[in-house]
Coordinates of C-alpha atoms and ligand atoms in Angstrom, one line a residue:
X1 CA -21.8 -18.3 14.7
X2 CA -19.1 -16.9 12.7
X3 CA -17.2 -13.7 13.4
X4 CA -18.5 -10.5 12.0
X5 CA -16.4 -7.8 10.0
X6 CA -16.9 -5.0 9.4
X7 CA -15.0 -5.2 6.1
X8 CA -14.1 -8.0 4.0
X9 CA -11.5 -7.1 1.4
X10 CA -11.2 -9.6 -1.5
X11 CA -7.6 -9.2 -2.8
X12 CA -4.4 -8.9 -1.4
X13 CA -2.7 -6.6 -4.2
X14 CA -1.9 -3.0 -4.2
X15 CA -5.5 -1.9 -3.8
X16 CA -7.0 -4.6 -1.6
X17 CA -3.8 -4.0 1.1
X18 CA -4.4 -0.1 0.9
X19 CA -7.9 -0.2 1.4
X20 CA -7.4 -2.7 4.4
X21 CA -4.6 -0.2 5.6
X22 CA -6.8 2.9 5.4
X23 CA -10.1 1.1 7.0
X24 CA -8.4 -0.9 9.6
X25 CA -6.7 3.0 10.7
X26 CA -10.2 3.8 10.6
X27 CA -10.9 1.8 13.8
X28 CA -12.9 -0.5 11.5
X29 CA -13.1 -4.4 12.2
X30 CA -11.4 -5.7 8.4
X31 CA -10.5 -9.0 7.1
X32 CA -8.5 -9.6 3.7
X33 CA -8.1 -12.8 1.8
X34 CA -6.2 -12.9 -1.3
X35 CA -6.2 -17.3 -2.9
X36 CA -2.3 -16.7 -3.1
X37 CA 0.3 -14.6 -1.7
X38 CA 0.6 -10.9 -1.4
X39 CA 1.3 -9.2 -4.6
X40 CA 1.8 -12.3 -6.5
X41 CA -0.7 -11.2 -9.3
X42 CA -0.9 -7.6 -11.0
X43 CA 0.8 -6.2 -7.8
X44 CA 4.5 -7.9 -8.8
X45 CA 3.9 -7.8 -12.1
X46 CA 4.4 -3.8 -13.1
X47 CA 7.1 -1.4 -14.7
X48 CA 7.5 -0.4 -10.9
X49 CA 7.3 3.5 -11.2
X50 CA 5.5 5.7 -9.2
X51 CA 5.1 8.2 -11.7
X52 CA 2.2 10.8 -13.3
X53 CA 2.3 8.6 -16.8
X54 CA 3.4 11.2 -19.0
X55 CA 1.9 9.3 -21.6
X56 CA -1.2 9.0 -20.4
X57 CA -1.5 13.0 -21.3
X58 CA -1.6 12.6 -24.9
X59 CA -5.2 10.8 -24.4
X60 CA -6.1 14.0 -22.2
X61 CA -6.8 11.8 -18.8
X62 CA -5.4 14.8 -16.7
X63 CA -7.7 14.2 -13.9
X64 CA -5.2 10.7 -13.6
X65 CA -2.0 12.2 -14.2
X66 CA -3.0 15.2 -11.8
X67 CA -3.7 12.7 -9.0
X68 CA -0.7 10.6 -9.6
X69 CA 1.8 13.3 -9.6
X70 CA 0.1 14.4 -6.5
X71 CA 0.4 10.7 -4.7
X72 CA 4.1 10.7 -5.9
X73 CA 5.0 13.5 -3.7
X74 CA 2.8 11.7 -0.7
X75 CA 4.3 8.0 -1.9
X76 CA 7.6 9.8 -1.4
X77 CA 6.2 11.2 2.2
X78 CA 5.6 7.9 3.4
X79 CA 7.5 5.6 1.9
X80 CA 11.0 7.5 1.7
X81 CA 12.7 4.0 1.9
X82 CA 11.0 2.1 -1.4
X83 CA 10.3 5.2 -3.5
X84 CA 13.5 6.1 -5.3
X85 CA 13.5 9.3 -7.5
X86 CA 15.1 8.5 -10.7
X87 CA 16.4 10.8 -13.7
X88 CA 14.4 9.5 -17.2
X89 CA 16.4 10.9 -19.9
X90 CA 14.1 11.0 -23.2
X91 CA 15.7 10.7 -26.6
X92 CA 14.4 12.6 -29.6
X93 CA 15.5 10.9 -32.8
X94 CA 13.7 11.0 -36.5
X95 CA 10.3 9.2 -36.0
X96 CA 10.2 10.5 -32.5
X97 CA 6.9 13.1 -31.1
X98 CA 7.6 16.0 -32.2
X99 CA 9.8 18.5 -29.8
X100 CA 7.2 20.5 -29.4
X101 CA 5.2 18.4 -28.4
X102 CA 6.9 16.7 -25.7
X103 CA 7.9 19.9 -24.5
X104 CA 4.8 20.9 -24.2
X105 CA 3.8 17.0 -22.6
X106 CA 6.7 17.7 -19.6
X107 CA 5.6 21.6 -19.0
X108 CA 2.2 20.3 -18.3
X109 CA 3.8 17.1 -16.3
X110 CA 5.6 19.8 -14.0
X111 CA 2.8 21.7 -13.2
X112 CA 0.2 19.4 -12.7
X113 CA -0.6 18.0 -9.0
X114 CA 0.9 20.5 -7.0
X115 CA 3.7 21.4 -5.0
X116 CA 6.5 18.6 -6.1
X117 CA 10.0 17.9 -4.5
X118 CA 11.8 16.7 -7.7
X119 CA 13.3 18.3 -10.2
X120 CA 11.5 19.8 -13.1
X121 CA 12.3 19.0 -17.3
X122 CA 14.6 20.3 -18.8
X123 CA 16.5 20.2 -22.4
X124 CA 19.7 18.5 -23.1
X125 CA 21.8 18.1 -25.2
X126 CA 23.1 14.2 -25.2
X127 CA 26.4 14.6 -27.7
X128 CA 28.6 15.2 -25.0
X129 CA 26.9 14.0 -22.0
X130 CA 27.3 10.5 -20.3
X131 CA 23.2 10.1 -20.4
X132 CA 24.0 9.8 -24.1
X133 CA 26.6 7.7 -24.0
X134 CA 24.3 4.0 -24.5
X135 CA 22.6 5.9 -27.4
X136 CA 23.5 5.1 -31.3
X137 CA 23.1 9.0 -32.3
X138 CA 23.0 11.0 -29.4
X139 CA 21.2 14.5 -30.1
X140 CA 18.5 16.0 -28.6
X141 CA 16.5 14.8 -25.9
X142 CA 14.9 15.8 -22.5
X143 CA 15.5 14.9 -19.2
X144 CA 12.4 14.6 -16.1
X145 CA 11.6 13.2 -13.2
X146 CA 9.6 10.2 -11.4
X147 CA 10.1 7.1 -9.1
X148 CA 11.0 3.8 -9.3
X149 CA 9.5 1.4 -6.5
X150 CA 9.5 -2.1 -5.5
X151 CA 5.8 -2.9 -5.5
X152 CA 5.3 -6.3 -4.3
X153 CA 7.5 -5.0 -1.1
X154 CA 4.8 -1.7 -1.1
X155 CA 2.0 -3.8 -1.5
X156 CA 3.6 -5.8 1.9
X157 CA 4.1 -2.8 3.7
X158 CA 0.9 -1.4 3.3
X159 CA -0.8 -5.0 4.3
X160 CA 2.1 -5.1 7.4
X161 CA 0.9 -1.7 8.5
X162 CA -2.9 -3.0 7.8
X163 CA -2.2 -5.6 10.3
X164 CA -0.7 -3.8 12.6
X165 CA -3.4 -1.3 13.0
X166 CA -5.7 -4.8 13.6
X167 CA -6.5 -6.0 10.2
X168 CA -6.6 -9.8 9.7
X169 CA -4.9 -10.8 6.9
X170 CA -5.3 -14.0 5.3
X171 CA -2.8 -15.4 2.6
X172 CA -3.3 -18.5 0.7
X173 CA -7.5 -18.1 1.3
X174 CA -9.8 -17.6 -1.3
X175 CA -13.3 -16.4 -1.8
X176 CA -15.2 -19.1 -2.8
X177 CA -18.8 -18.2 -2.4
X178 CA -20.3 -15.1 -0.8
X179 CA -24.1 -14.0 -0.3
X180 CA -26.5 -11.2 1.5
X181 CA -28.3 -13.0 4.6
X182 CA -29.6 -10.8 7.2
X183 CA -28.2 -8.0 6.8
X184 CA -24.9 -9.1 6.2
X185 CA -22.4 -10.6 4.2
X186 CA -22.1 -14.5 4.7
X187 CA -18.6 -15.8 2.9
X188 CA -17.2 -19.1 2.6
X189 CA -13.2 -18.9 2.4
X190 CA -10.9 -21.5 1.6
X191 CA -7.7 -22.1 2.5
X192 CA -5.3 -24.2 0.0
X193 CA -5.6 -27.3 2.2
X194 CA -9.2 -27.5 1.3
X195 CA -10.2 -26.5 4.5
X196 CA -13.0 -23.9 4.5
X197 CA -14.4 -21.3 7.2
X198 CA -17.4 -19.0 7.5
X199 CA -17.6 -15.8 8.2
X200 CA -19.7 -12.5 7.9
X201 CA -18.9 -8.9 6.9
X202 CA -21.2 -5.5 6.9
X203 CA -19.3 -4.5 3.3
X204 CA -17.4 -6.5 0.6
X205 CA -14.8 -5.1 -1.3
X206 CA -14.0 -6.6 -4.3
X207 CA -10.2 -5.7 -5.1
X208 CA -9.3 -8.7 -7.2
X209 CA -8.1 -6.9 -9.6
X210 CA -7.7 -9.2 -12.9
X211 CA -10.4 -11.6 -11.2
X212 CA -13.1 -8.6 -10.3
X213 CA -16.3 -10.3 -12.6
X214 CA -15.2 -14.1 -11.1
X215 CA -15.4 -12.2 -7.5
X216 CA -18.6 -10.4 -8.8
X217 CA -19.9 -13.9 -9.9
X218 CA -19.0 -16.0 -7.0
X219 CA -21.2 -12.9 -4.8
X220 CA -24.2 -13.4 -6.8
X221 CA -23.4 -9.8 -7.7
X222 CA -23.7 -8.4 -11.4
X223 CA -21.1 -7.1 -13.6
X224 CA -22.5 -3.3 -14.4
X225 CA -18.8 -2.6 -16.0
X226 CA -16.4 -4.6 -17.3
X227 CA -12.8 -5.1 -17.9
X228 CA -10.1 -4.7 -20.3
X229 CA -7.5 -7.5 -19.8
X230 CA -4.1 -6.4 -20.9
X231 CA -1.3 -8.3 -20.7
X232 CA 2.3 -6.8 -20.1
X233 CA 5.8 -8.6 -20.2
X234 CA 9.1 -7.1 -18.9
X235 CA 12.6 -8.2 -19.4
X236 CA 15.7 -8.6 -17.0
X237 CA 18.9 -8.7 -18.7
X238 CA 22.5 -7.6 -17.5
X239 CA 23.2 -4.1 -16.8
X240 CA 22.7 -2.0 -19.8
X241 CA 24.8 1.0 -19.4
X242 CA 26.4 2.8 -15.8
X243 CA 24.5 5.1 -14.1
X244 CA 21.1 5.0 -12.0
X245 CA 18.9 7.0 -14.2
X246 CA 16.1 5.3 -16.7
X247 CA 15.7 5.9 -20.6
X248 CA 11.5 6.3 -21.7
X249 CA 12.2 5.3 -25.4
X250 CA 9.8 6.1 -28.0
X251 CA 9.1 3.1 -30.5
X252 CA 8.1 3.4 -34.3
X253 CA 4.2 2.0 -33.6
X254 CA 3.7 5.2 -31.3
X255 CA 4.3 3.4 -28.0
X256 CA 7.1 3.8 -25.2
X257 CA 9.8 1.5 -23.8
X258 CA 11.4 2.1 -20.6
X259 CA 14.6 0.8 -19.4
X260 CA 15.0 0.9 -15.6
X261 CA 18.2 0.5 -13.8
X262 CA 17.3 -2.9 -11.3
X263 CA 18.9 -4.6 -8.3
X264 CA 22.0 -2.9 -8.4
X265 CA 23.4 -5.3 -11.7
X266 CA 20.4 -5.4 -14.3
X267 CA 18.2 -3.2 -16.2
X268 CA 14.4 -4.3 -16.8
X269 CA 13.1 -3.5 -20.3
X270 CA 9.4 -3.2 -20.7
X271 CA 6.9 -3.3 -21.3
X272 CA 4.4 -4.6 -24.0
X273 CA 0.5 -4.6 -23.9
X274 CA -1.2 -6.9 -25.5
X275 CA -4.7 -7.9 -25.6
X276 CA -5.6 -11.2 -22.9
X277 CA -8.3 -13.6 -22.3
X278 CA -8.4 -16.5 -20.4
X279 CA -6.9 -17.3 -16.9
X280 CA -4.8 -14.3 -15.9
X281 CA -2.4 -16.1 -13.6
X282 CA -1.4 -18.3 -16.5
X283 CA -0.2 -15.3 -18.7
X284 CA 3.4 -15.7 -19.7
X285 CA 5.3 -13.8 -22.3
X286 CA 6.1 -15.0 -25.7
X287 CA 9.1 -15.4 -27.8
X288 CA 7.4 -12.4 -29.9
X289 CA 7.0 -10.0 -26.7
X290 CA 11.0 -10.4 -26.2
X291 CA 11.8 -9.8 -29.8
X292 CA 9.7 -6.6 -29.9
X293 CA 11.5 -5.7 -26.1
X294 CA 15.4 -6.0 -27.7
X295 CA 13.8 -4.2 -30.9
X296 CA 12.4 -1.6 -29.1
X297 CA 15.8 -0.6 -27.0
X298 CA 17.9 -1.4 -30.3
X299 CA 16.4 1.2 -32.2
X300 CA 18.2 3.5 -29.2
X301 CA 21.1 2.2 -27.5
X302 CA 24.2 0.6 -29.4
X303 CA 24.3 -2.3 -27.3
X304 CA 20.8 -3.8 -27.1
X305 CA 20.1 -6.8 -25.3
X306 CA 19.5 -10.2 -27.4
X307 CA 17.2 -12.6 -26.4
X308 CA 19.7 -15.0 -25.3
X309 CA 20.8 -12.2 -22.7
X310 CA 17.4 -12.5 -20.6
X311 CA 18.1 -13.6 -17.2
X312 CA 14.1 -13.3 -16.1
X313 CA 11.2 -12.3 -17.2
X314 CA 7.6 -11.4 -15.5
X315 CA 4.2 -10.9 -17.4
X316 CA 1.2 -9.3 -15.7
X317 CA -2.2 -8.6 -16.5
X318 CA -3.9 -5.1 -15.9
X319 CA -7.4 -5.4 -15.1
X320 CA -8.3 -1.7 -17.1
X321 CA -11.7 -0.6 -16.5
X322 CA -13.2 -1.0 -20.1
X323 CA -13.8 2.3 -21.4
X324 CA -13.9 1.2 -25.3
X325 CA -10.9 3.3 -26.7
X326 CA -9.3 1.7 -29.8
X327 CA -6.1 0.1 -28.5
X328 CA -4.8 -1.0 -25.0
X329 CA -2.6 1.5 -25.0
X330 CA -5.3 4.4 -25.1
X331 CA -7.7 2.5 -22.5
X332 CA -8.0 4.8 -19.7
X333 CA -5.7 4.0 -16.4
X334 CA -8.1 5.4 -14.6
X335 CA -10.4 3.5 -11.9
X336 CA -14.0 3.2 -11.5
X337 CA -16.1 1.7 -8.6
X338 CA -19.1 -0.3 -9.0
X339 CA -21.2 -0.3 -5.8
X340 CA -24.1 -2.3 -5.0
X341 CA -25.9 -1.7 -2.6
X342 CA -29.4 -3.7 -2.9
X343 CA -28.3 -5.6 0.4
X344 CA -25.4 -5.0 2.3
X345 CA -23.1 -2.9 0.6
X346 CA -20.3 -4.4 -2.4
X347 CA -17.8 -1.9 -3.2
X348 CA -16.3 -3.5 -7.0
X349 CA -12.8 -1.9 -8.0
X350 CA -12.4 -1.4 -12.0
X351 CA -9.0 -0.4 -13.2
X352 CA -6.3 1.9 -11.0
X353 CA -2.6 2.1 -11.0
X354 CA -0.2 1.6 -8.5
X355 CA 0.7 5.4 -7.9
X356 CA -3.2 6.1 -7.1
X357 CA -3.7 3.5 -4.7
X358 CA -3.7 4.9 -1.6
X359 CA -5.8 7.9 -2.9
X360 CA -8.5 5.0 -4.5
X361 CA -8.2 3.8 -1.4
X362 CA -9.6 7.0 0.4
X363 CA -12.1 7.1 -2.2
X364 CA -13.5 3.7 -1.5
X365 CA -14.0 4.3 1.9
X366 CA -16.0 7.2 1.1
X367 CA -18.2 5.9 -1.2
X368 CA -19.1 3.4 1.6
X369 CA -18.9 6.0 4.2
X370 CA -22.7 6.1 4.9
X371 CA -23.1 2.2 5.2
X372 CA -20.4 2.8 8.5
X373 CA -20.7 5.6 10.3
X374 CA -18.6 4.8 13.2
X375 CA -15.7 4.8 10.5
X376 CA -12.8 7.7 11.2
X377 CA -11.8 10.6 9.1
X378 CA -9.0 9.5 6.2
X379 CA -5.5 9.3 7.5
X380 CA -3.0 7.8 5.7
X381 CA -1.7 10.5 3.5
X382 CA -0.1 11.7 6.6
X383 CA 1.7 8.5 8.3
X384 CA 4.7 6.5 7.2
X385 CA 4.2 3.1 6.1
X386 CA 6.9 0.2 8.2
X387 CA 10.4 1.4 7.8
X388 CA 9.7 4.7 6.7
X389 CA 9.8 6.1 10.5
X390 CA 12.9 6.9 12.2
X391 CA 15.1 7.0 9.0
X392 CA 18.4 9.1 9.6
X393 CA 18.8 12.6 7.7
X394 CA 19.9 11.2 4.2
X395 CA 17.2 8.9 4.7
X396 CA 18.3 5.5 2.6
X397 CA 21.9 6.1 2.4
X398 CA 22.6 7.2 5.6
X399 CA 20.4 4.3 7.0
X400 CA 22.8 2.0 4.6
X401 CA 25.7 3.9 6.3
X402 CA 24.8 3.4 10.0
X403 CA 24.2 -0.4 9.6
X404 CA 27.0 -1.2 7.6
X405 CA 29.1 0.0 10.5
X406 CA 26.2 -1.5 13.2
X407 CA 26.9 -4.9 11.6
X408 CA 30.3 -5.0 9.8
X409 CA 29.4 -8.8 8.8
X410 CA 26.7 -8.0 6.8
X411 CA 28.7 -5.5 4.5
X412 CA 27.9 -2.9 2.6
X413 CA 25.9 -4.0 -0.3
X414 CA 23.7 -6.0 1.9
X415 CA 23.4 -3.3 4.0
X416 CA 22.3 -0.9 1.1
X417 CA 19.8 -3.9 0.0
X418 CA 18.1 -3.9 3.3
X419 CA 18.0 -0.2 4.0
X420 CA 16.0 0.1 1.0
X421 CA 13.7 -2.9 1.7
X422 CA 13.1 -2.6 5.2
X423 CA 14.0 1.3 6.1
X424 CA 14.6 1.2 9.6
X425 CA 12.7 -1.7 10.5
X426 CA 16.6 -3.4 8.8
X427 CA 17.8 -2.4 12.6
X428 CA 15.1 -5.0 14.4
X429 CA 16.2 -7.9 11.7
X430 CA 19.8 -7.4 12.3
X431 CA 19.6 -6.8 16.2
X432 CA 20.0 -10.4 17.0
X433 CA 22.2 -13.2 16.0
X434 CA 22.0 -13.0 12.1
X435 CA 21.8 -17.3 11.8
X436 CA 22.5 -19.7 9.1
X437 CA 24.2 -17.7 5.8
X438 CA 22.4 -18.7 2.6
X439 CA 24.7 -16.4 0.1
X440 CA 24.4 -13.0 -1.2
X441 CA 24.2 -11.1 2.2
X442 CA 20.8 -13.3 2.7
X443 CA 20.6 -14.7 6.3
X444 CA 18.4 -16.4 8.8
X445 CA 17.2 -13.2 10.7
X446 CA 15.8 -12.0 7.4
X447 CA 14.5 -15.1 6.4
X448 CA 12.3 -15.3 9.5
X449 CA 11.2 -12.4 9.5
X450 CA 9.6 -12.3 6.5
X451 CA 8.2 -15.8 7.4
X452 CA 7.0 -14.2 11.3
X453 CA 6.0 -10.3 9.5
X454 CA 5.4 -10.9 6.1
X455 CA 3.8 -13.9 5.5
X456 CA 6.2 -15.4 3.5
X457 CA 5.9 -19.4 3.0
X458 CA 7.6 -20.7 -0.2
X459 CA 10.8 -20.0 -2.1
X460 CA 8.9 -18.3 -4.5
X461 CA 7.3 -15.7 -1.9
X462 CA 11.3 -15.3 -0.4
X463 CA 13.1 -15.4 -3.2
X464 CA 11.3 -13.5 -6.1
X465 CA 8.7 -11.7 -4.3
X466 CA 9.8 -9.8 -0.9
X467 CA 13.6 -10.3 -2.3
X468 CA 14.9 -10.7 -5.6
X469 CA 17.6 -12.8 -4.6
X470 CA 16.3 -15.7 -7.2
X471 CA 18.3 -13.6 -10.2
X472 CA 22.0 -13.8 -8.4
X473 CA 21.5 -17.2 -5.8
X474 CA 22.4 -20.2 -7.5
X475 CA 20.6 -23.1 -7.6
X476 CA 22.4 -25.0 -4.5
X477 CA 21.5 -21.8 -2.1
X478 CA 17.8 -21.5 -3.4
X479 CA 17.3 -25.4 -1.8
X480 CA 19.1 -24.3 1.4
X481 CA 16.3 -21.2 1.5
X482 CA 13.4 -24.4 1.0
X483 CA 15.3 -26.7 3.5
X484 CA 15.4 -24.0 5.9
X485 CA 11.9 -23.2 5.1
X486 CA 10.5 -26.7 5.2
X487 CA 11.5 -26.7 8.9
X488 CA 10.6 -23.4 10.7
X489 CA 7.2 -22.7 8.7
X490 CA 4.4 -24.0 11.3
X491 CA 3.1 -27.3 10.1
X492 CA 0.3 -26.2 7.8
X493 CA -1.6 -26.2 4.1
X494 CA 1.3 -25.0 2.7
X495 CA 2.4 -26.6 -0.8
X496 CA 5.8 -27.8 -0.7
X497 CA 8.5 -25.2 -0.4
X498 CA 9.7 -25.8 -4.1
X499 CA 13.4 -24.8 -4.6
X500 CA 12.6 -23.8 -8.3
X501 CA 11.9 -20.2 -10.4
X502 CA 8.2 -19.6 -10.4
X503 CA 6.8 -21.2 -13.7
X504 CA 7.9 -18.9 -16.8
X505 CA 10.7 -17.3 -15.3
X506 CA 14.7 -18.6 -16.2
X507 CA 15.8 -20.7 -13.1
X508 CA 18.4 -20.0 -10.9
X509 CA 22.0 -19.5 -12.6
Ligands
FAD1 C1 2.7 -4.7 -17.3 C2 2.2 -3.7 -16.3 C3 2.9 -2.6 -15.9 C4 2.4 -1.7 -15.0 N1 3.2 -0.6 -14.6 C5 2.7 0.2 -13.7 C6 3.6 1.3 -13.2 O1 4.7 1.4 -13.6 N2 3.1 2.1 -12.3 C7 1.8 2.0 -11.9 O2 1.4 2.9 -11.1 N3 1.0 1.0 -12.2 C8 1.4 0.1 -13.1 N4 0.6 -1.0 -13.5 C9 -0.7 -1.1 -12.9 C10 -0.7 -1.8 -11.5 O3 0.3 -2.8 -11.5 C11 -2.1 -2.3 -11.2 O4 -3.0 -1.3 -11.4 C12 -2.2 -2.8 -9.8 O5 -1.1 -3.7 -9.4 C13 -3.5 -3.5 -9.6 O6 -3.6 -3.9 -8.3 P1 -4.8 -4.7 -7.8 O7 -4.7 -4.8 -6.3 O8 -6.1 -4.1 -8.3 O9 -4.8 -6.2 -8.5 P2 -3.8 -7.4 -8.2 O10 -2.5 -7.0 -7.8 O11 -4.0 -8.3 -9.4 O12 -4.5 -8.1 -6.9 C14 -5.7 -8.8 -7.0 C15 -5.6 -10.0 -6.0 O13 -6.9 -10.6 -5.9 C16 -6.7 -11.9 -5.6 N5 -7.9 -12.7 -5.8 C17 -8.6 -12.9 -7.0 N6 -9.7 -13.7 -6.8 C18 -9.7 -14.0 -5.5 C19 -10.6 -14.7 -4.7 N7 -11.7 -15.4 -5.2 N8 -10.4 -14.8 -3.4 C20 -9.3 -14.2 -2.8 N9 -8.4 -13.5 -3.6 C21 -8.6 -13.3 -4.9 C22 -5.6 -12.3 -6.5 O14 -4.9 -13.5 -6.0 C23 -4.7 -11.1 -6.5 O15 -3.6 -11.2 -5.6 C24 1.1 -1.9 -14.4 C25 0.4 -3.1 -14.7 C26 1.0 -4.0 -15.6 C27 0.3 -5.3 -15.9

């Protein structure tokens, strides 16, 4: 007889992990699979910005933007340690919107969804001011504000917390087959070993983002709605200009470039959106996507990056709910749900952001409210995801303060690096001996905990996914990291901890 669930999630991204976060809160019995790791799909793959999408107003989707700019302030709430408030300064420049226009864009932006902790827009004037100082003509522009995040490390958190509050989460497992028998969901899982198990659920949620009509398919299930694939490429090249605050630039075909300060000594530069078919995990940016990228910031700044100056690059595919607009760009961010419910209940996820998904998240648990009545009231907009409790006043940098001096070995960039990873949960990892030193402030205590708490298993996982340690380690310490893996992961299905950058990216230096 195999165990019963309340709630099977399929997908550990952003949206699977929240929705196995709020349930499992709940007090509801929930299992998650994703058929890789955590956030290795859509979920790692974004412009990392917790923000309303001040773009997204000129194709009138307020009821998005309001929500996001409300889940920025409660991202900020309970996540204090990953959710950075940044400065975007906004050039204008001949070809640009129009200054009214945009003015009009950020007055909206500030007063849309609600009471807000940042700053609002305001003018400047960028002749004489170092935001200007990358810039080829600096003249008008405007400056606002929004967050920067780490998402695979959210997405973690939010599945960490998930598990904590009884969630079972399963990594490396896929769905393979699933159908309604008695009452219930009957699922066959398999792990990458080959190895398969059964068990049974009262829901399904389909949250595999990119993969939702395969998941639909391999249910039996059919597709009501469909999807738009879009696939988006960023670049990582070396520092671009000083400073910690981000430059939205406006390109000649209508569309906007950011470029995003990153891990202390790069800037990422994305991104594009083009349209995708075929196997998502096998999108991979072009030589085209990082011509159009250097274009794009060279238009701008007087010092554009060249091709030859990417370090690493990252594609993903957004699985936007298809609501027919023209061109990717104006296809709604939005989400939409698909639920079926001629057997046991199958909630289908279309579409959704980053920023909205703990809010989509409430909102899926409501739409299957009725099939679970046991389940609690909604919850999370009130309680701090791992690491975002107990965080000194000054929150990040006072954390980074305290264990610098705590652990004078670690020093004080590593210190800053895991006091915005881990927020205070960096105090457990460096309470006992820190272990074997594998470079760049990156030792064994941290290694094994995100092997024990975070389900780490391969290089890949460590080094470009809960860390991005693959873009300063060199090639040598990278196979320390998979020698050291190799023996303290738990015999197992696990692939061969492989010492090299995930396929498409530039290897270690
Ligand atoms: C280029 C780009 C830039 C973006 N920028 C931003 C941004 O700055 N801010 C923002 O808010 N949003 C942004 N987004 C959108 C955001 O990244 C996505 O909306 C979000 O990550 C989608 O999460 P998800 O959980 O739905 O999907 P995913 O993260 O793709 O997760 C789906 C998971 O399902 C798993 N899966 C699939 N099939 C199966 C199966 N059979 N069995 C088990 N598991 C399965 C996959 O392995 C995968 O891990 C961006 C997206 C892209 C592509």
């Amino acid at each position: 007889m195999s165990e019963i669930y309340d709630l099977l999630v399929v997908g550990g991204g952003i949206n699977g992990a929240a929705i196995a976060r709020d349930a499992a809160g709940r007090g509801l019995k929930v299992l998650l699979c994703d058929k890789g790791d955590l956030a290795a799909a859509t979920s790692s793959g974004s412009s990392k910005l917790i923000h309303g999408g001040l773009r997204y107003l000129e194709h009138g989707d307020f009821r998005l933007v309001r929500e996001s700019l409300a889940e920025r302030e409660v991202l900020l709430r309970i996540a204090p340690h990953l959710v950075r408030p940044t400065s975007f300064v906004l050039p204008q420049g001949p070809g640009s919107r129009s200054r009214w226009l945009v003015r009009a864009g950020l007055f909206l932006y500030d007063r849309l969804g609600g009471a807000r902790s940042l700053p609002g827009a305001r003018r400047r004037d960028l002749r004489h001011d170092m935001l200007g100082m990358p810039l080829r003509a600096p003249g008008a522009g405007f400056i606002y504000a929004d967050c920067r995040v780490d998402d695979a490390r959210l997405t973690i958190i939010t599945a960490r917390d998930a598990a904590e509050r009884g969630a079972r989460i399963l990594t490396r497992t896929a769905l393979v087959a699933s159908q309604r028998e008695g009452g219930l969901w009957r699922a066959t899982l398999q792990k990458e070993s080959s190895e398969t198990c059964a068990i049974a659920a009262r829901v399904l949620v389909n949250a595999a983002g990119p993969w939702v009509v395969d998941v639909l398919r391999r249910a039996d299930l059919p597709a009501h709605k469909s999807l738009r694939l879009v696939k988006g490429s960023h670049i990582v090249v070396p520092r671009l200009y000083e400073g910690d605050h981000a430059y939205l630039l406006q390109n000649d075909d209508r569309r906007i470039v950011f470029v995003i300060p990153f891990e202390r000594e790069f800037s990422l530069v994305g991104t594009t959106e083009l349209p995708f078919a075929g196997d998502p995990s096998a999108a991979a940016i072009n030589e085209e996507e990082i011509a159009y990228l250097c274009q794009a910031v060279g238009r701008w700044f007087t010092r554009p990056p060249r091709a030859e100056d990417v370090l690493w690059h990252y594609t993903g595919v957004r699985p936007l709910y298809e609501d027919r607009a023209r061109s990717a760009s104006a296809a709604t961010r939005d989400y939409v749900f698909d639920l079926d419910t001629s057997g046991p209940p199958a909630l289908s996820i279309f579409g959704g952001k980053l920023t909205t998904h703990r809010r989509l998240a409430e909102h899926a648990l409501t739409r299957v409210g009725r099939y679970l009545p046991e389940m609690g009231a909604a919850w999370t907009a009130q309680s701090r995801l791992p690491g975002g409790e107990d965080l000194p006043p000054g929150d990040v940098a006072a954390l980074a303060a305290e264990l610098a001096r705590d652990h004078p070995t670690v020093g004080a960039t590593t210190a800053q690096r895991l006091a915005q990873s881990y927020g205070s949960e960096a105090r457990r990892i460096l309470r006992g001996p820190l272990g074997q030193h594998f470079g760049h402030g990156f030792y064994e205590a941290e290694l094994r905990w995100l092997v024990e708490k975070e389900w780490a298993q391969t290089v890949e996982d460590v080094l470009w996914r809960r860390t991005k340690l693959g873009l300063v380690m060199i090639a040598a310490e990278a196979q320390q990291v998979a020698a050291f893996l190799s023996r303290i992961r738990p015999p197992g299905p696990y692939p061969e901890a492989a010492a090299g950058a995930p396929a498409g990216q530039t290897a270690y230096r």
